[in-house]
Coordinates of C-alpha atoms and ligand atoms in Angstrom, one line a residue:
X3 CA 0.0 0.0 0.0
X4 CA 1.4 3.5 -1.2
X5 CA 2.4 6.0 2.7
X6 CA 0.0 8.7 3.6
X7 CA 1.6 11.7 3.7
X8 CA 0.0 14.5 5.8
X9 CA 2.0 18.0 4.7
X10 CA 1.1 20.3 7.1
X11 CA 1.2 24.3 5.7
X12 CA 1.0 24.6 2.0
X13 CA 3.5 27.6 1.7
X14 CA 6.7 26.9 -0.2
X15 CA 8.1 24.4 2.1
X16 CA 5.6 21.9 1.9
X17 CA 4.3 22.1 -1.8
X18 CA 8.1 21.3 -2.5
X19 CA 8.4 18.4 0.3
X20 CA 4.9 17.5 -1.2
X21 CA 6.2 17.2 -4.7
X22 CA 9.7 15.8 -3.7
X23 CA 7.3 12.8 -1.7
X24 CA 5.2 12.5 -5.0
X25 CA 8.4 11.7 -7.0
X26 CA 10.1 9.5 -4.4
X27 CA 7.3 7.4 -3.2
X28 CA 5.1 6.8 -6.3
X29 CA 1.3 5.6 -5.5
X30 CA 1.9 8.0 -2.1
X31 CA -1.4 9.7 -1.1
X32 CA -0.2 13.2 0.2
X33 CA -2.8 15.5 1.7
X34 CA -1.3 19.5 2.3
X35 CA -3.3 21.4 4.9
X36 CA -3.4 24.4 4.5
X37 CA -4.9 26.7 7.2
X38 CA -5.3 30.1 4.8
X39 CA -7.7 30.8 1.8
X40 CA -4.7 29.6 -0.6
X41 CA -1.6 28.2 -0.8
X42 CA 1.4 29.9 -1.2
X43 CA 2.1 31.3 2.4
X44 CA 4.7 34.0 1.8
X45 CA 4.5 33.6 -1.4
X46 CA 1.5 35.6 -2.4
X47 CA 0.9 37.3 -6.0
X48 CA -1.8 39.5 -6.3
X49 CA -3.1 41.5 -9.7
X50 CA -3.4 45.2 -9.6
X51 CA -5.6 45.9 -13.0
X52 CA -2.3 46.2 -15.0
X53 CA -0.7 42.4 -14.2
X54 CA 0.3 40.7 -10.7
X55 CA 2.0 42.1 -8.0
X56 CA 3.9 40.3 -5.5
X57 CA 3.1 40.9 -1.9
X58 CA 5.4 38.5 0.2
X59 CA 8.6 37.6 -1.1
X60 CA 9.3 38.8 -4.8
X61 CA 13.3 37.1 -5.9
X62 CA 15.8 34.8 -5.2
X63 CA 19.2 34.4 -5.2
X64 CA 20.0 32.3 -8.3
X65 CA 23.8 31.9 -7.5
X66 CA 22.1 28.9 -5.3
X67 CA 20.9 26.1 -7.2
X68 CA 18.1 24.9 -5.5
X69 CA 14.9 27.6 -6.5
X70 CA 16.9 27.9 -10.3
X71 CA 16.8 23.8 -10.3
X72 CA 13.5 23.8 -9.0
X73 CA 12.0 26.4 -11.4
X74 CA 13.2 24.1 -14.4
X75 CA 12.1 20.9 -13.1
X76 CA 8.9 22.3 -13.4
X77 CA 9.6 24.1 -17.1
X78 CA 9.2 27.2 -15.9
X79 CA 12.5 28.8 -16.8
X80 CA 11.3 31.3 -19.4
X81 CA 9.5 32.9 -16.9
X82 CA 13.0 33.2 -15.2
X83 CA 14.1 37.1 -15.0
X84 CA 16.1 38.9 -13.8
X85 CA 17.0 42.9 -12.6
X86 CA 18.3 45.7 -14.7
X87 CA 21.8 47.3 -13.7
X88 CA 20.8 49.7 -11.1
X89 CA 21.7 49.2 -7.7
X90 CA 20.0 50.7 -4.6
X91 CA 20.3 53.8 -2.6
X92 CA 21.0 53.9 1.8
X93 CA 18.9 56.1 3.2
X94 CA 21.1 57.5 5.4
X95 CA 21.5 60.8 8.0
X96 CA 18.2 61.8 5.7
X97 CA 20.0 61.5 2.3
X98 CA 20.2 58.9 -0.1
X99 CA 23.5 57.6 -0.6
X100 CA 24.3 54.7 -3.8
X101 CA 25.3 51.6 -2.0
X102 CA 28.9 50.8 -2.6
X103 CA 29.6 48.5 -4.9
X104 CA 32.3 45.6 -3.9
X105 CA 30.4 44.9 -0.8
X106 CA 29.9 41.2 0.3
X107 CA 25.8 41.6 1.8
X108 CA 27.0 45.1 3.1
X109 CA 30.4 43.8 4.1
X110 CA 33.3 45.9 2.4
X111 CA 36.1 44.3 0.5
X112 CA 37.4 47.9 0.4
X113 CA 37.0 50.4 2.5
X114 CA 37.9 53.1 0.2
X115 CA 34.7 52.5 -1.5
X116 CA 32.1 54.0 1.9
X117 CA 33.3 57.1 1.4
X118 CA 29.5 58.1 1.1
X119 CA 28.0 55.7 3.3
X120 CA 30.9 57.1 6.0
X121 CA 32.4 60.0 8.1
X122 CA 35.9 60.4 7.2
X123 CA 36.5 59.0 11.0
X124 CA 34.5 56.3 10.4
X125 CA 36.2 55.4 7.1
X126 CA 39.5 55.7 9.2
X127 CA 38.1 53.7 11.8
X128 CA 37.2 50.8 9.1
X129 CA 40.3 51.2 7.2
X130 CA 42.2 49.8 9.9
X131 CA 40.3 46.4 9.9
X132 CA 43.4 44.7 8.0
X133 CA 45.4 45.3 10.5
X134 CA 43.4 44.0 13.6
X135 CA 45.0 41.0 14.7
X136 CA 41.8 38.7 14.7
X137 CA 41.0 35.8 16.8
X138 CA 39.3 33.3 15.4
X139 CA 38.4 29.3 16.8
X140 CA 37.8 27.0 13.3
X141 CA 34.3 25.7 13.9
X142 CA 33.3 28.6 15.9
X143 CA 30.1 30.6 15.3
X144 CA 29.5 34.3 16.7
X145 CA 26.8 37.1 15.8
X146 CA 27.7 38.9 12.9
X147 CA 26.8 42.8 13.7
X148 CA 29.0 42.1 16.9
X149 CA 31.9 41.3 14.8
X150 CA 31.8 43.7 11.9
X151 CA 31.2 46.2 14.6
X152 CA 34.6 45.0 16.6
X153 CA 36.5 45.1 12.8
X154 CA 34.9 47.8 10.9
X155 CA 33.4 50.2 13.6
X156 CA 29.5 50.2 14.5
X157 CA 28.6 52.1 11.2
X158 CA 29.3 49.6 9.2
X159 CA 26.9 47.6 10.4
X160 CA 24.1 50.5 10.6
X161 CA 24.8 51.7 7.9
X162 CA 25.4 48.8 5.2
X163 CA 25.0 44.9 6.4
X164 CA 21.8 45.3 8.9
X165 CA 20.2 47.5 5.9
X166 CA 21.3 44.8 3.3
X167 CA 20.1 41.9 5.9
X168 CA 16.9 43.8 6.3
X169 CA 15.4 42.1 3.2
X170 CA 15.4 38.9 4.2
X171 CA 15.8 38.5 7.7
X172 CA 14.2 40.5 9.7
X173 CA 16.9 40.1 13.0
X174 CA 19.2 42.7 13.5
X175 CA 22.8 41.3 12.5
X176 CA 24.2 41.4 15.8
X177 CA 21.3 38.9 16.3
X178 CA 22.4 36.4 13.2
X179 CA 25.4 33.9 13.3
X180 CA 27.7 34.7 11.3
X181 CA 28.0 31.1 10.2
X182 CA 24.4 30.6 9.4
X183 CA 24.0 34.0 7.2
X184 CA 27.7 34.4 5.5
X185 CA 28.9 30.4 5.4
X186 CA 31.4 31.1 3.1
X187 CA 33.0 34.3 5.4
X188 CA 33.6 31.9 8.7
X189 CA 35.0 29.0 6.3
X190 CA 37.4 31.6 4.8
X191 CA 38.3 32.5 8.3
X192 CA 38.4 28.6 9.6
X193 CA 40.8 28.1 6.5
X194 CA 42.7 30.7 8.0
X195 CA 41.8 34.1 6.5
X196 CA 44.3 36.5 9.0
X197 CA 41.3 39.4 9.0
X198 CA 38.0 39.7 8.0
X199 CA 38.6 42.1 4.8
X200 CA 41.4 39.3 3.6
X201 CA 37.8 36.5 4.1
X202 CA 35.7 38.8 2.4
X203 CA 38.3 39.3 -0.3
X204 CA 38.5 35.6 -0.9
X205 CA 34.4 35.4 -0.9
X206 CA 34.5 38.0 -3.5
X207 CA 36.9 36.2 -5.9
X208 CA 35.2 32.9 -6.1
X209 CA 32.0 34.7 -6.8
X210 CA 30.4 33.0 -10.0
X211 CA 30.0 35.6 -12.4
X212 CA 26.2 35.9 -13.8
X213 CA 23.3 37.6 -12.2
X214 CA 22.7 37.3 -8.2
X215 CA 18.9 37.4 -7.8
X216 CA 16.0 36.2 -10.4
X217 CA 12.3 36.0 -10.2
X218 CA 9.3 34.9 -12.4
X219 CA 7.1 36.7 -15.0
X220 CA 3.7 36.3 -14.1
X221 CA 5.0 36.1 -10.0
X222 CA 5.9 33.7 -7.6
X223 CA 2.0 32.2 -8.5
X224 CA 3.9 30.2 -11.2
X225 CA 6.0 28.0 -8.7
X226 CA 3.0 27.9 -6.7
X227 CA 0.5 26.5 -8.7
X228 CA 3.1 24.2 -10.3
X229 CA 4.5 22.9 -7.2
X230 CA 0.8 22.1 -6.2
X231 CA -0.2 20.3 -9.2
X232 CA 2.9 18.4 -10.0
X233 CA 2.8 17.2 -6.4
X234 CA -1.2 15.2 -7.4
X235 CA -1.2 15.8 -3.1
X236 CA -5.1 16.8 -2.2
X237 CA -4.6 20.4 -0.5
X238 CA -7.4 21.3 1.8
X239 CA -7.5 25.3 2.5
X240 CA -9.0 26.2 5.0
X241 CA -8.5 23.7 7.4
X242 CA -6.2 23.8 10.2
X243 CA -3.7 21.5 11.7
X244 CA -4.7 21.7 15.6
X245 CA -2.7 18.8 17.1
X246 CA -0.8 15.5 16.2
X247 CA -0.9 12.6 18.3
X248 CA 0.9 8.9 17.7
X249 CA -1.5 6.4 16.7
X250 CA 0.2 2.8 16.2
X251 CA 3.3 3.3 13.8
X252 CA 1.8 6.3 12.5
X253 CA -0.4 9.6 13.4
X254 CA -3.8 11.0 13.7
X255 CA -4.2 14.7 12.7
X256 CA -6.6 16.7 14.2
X257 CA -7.8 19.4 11.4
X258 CA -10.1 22.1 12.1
X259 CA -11.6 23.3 8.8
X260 CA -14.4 25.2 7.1
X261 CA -16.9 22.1 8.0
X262 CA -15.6 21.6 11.6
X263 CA -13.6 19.6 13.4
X264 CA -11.6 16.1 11.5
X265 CA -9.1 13.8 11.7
X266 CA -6.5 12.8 9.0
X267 CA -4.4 9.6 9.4
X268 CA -1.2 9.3 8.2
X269 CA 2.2 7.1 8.0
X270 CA 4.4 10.3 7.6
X271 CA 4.1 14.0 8.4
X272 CA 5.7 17.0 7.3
X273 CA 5.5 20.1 9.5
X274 CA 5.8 23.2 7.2
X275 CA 4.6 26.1 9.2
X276 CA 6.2 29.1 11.1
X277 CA 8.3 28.5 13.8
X278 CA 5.8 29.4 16.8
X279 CA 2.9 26.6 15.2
X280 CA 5.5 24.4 14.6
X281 CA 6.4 24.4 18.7
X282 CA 2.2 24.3 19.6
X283 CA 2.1 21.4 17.3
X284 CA 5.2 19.6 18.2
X285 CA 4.3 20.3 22.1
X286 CA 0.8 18.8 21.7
X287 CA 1.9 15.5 20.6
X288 CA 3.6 15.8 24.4
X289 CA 6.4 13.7 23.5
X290 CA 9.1 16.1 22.3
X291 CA 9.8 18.7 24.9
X292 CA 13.3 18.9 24.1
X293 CA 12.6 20.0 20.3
X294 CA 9.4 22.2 21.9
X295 CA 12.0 24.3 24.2
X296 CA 14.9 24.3 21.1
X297 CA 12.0 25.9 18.8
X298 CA 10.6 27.9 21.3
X299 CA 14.0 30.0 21.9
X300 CA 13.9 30.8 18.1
X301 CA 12.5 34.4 18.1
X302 CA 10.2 35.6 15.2
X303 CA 9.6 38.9 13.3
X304 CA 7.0 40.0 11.8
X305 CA 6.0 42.5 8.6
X306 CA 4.0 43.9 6.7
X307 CA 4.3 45.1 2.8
X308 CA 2.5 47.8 1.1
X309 CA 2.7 47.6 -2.8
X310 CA 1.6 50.4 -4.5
X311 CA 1.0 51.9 -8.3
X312 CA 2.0 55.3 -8.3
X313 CA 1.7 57.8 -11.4
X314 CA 4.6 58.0 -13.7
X315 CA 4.3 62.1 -13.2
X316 CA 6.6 60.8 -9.6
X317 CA 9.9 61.4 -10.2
X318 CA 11.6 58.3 -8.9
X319 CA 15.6 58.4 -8.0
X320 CA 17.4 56.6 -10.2
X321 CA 18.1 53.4 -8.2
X322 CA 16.4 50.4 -7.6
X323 CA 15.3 50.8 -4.5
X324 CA 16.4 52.3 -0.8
X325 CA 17.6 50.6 2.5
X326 CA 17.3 52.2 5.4
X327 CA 20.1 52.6 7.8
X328 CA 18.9 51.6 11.1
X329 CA 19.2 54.4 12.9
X330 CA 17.1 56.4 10.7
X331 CA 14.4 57.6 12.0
X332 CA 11.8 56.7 9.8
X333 CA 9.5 53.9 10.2
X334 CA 9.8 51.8 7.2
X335 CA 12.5 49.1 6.3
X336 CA 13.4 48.5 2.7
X337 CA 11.5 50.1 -0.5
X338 CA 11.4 48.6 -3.6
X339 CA 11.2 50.7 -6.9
X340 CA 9.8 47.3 -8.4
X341 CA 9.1 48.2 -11.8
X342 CA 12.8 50.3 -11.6
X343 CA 14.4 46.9 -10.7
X344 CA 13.3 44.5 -12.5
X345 CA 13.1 45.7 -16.5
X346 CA 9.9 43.4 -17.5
X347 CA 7.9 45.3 -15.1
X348 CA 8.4 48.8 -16.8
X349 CA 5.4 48.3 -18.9
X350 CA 3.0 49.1 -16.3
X351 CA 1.4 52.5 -16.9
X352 CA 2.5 53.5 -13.1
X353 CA 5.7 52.9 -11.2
X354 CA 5.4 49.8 -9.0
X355 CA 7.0 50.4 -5.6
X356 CA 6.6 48.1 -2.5
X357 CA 7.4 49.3 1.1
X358 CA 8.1 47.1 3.8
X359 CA 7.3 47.5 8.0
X360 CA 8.7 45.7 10.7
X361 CA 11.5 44.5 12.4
X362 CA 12.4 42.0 15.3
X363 CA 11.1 43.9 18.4
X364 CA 10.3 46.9 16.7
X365 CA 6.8 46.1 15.3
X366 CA 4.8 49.0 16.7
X367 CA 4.0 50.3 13.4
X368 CA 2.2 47.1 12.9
X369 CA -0.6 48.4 14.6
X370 CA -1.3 50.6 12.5
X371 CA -4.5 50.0 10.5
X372 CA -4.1 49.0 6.9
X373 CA -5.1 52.5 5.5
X374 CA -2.5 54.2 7.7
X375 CA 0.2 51.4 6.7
X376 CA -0.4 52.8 3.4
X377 CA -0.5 56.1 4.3
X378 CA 2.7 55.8 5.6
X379 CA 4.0 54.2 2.5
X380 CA 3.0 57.0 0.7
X381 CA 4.7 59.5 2.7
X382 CA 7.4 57.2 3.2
X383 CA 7.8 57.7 -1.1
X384 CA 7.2 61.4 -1.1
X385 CA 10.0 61.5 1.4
X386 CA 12.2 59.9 -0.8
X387 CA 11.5 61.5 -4.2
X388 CA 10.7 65.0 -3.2
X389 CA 6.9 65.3 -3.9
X390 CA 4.0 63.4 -3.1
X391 CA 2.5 60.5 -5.4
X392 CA -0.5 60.0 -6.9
X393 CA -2.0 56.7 -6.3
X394 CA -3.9 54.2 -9.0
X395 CA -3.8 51.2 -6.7
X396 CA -2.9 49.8 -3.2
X397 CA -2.9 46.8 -1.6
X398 CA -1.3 46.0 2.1
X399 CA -0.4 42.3 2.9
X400 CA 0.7 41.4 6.5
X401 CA 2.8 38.5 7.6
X402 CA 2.9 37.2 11.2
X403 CA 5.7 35.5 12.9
X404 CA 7.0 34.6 8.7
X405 CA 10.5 35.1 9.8
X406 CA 13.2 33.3 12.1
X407 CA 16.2 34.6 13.5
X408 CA 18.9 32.6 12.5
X409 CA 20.9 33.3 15.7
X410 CA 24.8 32.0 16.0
X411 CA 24.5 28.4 16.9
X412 CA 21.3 27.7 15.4
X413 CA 22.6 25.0 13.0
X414 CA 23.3 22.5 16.1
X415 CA 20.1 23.6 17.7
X416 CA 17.5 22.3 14.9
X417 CA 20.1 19.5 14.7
X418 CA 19.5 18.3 18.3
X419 CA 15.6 19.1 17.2
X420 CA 15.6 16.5 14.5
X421 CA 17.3 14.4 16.4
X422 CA 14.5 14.5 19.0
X423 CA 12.3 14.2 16.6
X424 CA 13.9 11.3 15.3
X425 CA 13.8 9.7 17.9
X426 CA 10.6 10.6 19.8
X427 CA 8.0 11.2 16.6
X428 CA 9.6 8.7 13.9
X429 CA 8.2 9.6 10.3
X430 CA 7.9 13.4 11.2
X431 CA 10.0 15.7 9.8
X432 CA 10.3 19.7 10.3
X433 CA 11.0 22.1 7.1
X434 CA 10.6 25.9 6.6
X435 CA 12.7 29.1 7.2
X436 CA 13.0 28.5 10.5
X437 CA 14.9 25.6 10.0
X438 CA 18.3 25.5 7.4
X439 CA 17.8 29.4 6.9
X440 CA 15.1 32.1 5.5
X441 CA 15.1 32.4 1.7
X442 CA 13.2 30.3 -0.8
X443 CA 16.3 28.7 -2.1
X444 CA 16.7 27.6 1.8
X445 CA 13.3 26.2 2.0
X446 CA 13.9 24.2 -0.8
X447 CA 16.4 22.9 -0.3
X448 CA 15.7 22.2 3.4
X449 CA 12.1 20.7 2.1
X450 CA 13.7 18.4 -0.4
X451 CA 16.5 16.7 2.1
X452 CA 14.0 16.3 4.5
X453 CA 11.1 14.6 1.8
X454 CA 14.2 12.3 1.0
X455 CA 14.7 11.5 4.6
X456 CA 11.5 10.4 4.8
X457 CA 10.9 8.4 1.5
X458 CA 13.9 6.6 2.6
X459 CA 12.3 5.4 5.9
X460 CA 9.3 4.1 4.4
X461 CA 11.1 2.4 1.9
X462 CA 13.8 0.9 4.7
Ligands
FAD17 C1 7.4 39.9 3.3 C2 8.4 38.8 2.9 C3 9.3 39.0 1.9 C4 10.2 38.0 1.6 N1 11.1 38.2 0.6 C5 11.9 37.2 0.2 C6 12.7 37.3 -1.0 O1 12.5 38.3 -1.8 N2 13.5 36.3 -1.3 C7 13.6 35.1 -0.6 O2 14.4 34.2 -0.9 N3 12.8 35.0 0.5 C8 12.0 36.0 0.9 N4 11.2 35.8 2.0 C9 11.3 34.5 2.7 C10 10.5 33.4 2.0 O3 9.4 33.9 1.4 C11 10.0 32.4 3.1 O4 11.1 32.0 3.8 C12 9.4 31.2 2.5 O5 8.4 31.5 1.5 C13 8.7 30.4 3.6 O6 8.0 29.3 3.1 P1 7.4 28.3 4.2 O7 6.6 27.4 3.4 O8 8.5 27.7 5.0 O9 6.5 29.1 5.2 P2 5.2 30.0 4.9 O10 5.3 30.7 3.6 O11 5.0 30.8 6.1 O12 4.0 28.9 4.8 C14 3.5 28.3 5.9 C15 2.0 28.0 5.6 O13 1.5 27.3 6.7 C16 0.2 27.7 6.9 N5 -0.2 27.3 8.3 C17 0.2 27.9 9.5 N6 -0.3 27.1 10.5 C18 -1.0 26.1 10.0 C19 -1.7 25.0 10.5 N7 -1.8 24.9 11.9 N8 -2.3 24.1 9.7 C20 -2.2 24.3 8.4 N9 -1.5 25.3 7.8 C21 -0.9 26.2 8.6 C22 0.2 29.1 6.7 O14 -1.1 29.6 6.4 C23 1.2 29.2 5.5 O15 0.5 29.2 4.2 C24 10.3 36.8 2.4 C25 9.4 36.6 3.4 C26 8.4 37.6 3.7 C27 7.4 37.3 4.8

């Protein structure tokens, strides 16, 4: 008889672990619960009247393999874009300042090159870095702001790696390991890089040449809806994972959905949601206390985007985009001049920009209704360009607890999770950014490995 799969959350991570199952155990019968109206999770396209609009994550990084791989399994790769030349600005002591280019994710392989972005003490500060004797244990991990900070002087870290972090994670670098954001930077150093400009230097050479980030035309719906139908799994919306108890070799689901409450048996069980229902989940089965505690000390942020059509009479700066220096007091994060960046989209009749809110413990201005989130965003793009913006279209899309600090050490901490799980809750198996890193070529890749793992134990 074929497993029965239970995927629980139907965002990225489990359509792929879904599909992955589909191809490895043929004659599987996979069911994806999915709690929301659609799947997807933070991948969400919308349409604006002149063509989709993405309101959760909106590239990847293609020098990874696993979403470029992925999005030609499925023959999607003529969809594949990718951005125009221009880079984008810091928004910095209420300026707007190009960011430098020869930076490693904000980290500088020369110094010389912040002259902008720096006070001349500042730049003499960071110019010393080279010849800091540096201390460094092979294997080691430590938070990343704290070291650039130590190395390069806090502004640095203000000013360029927490604003080019911002995107994706939504921690604070002195928050991140330094291992699990920048693996490449502490191998350098455990092959014995003397400083940390000589490690980034070394990062910066191997670089494959080619374009860093790519996304879809016609939006991250593409991959969605492909994932889902190449996977044949049933996917419920609307219905809600509540708890997951042992039942013989196997499981019992309990679902709450749109026509009360069920129950869904099944041989294996992915676990594909944010970090803090992963935990309630985990903790209900009351077996695994030890991977309930290591998920529970995984802090979350949370955000919220604003995407927005603007007249063309807005004169945008000539970038694709700002970052905000964290000390900046303004209350957005990141702005995208989306139809700036990315050349296919500058046949819309307005500009497409997209403004993101929210930090890790900063997420105040999450209160704020959705017409004053937009509001803001407006403002926030008059700020920038001089004048205010007309609007043709708005839409706001908020996203609770979507992601994970990746602090230092977290690599060993899901690893004694899975081995709990292994051990307590055989056949289950956690994926999502809270697990071997944010990004979707991270959840791919860490949905795949863990689809394998299980197709392997049923076929053991
Ligand atoms: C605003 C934003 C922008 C981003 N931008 C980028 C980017 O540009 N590039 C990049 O690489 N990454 C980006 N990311 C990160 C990336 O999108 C995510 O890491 C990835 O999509 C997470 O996928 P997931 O399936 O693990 O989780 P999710 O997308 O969170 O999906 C989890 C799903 O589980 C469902 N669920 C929750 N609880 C239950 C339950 N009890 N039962 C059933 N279903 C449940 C949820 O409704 C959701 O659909 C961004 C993230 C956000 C939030």
């Amino acid at each position: 008889m074929g497993a029965r799969v239970a995927v629980v959350g139907g965002g990225l991570s489990g359509l792929t672990a879904a599909y992955q199952l589909a191809g490895d155990l043929p004659g599987a019968r996979i069911t994806v619960l999915e709690a929301g109206d659609a799947v997807g999770g933070a991948l969400h396209t919308t349409d604006f009247p002149s063509g989709p609009v993405e309101l959760g994550a909106e590239a990847f990084i293609a020098r990874r393999p696993e979403a470029s791989d992925l999005v030609a399994e499925l023959g999607l790769t003529d969809a594949l874009r990718h951005p125009g030349l221009l880079g984008p600005a810091i928004l910095t002591g209420g300026r707007l300042v190009p960011m430098p280019t020869g930076t490693l994710m904000g980290l500088p392989s020369d110094v010389s090159t912040l002259a902008g972005v720096l006070t001349p003490e500042e730049s003499a500060v960071a110019s010393r870095e080279p010849e800091l004797p540096l201390r460094w244990e092979p294997g080691s991990d430590v938070p990343l702001g704290a070291l650039v900070a130590e190395r390069f002087g806090p502004a640095v870290v203000t000013r360029l790696v927490d604003p080019m972090l911002g995107g994706v994670y939504a921690a604070p670098s002195t928050e991140l390991g330094l291992r699990e954001v920048v693996p490449g930077l502490a191998e350098a150093l455990d092959r014995g890089a003397p400083t940390l400009t000589a490690a980034i230097g070394t990062l910066m050479a191997g670089r494959v040449p080619g374009p860093v980030f790519a996304t879809l035309d016609g939006g991250y719906r593409l991959l969605v809806d492909a994932l889902a139908q190449a996977s044949g799994a049933l996917v419920r919306t609307r219905n809600a994972c509540t708890a997951i108890h042992r039942l013989g070799s196997g499981y019992v689901l309990t679902v709450s959905g749109d026509r009360g409450l069920w129950s869904l048996e099944a041989d294996l069980v992915v676990v594909a949601v944010p970090v803090p229902h992963a935990a309630g989940l985990l903790a209900a089965t009351g077996v695994a206390d030890g991977a309930v505690s290591g998920l529970s000390g995984i802090r979350t942020a949370s955000s919220a985007v604003v995407a927005l059509e603007v007249d063309r009479s807005l004169a945008l700066p000539d970038r694709s985009g700002v970052l905000v220096a964290t000390d900046e007091p303004v209350p957005f994060k990141a702005m995208t001049f989306s139809s700036r960046k990315w050349p296919h989209l500058d046949d819309r009749p307005g500009h497409l920009v997209r403004v993101s809110f929210g930090r890790l413990d900063d997420d105040e201005v999450l209160a704020v209704d959705d017409r004053g989130l937009t509001a803001m965003a407006e403002s926030a793009l008059a700020g920038v360009c001089g004048s205010a913006p007309t609007t043709l279209h708005s839409r706001v899309r908020r996203w609770d607890d979507a992601l994970a600090e990746i602090g230092p050490g977290h690599a060993a901490r899901i690893a004694a999770v899975r081995g709990e799980l292994a051990d307590r809750l055989p056949g289950v198996e956690l994926v999502g950014g809270a697990t071997e890193g944010v990004g979707v070529p991270a959840c791919i890749g860490s949905a795949r490995a863990a689809a394998r793992r299980l197709a392997t134990r049923w076929q053991d």
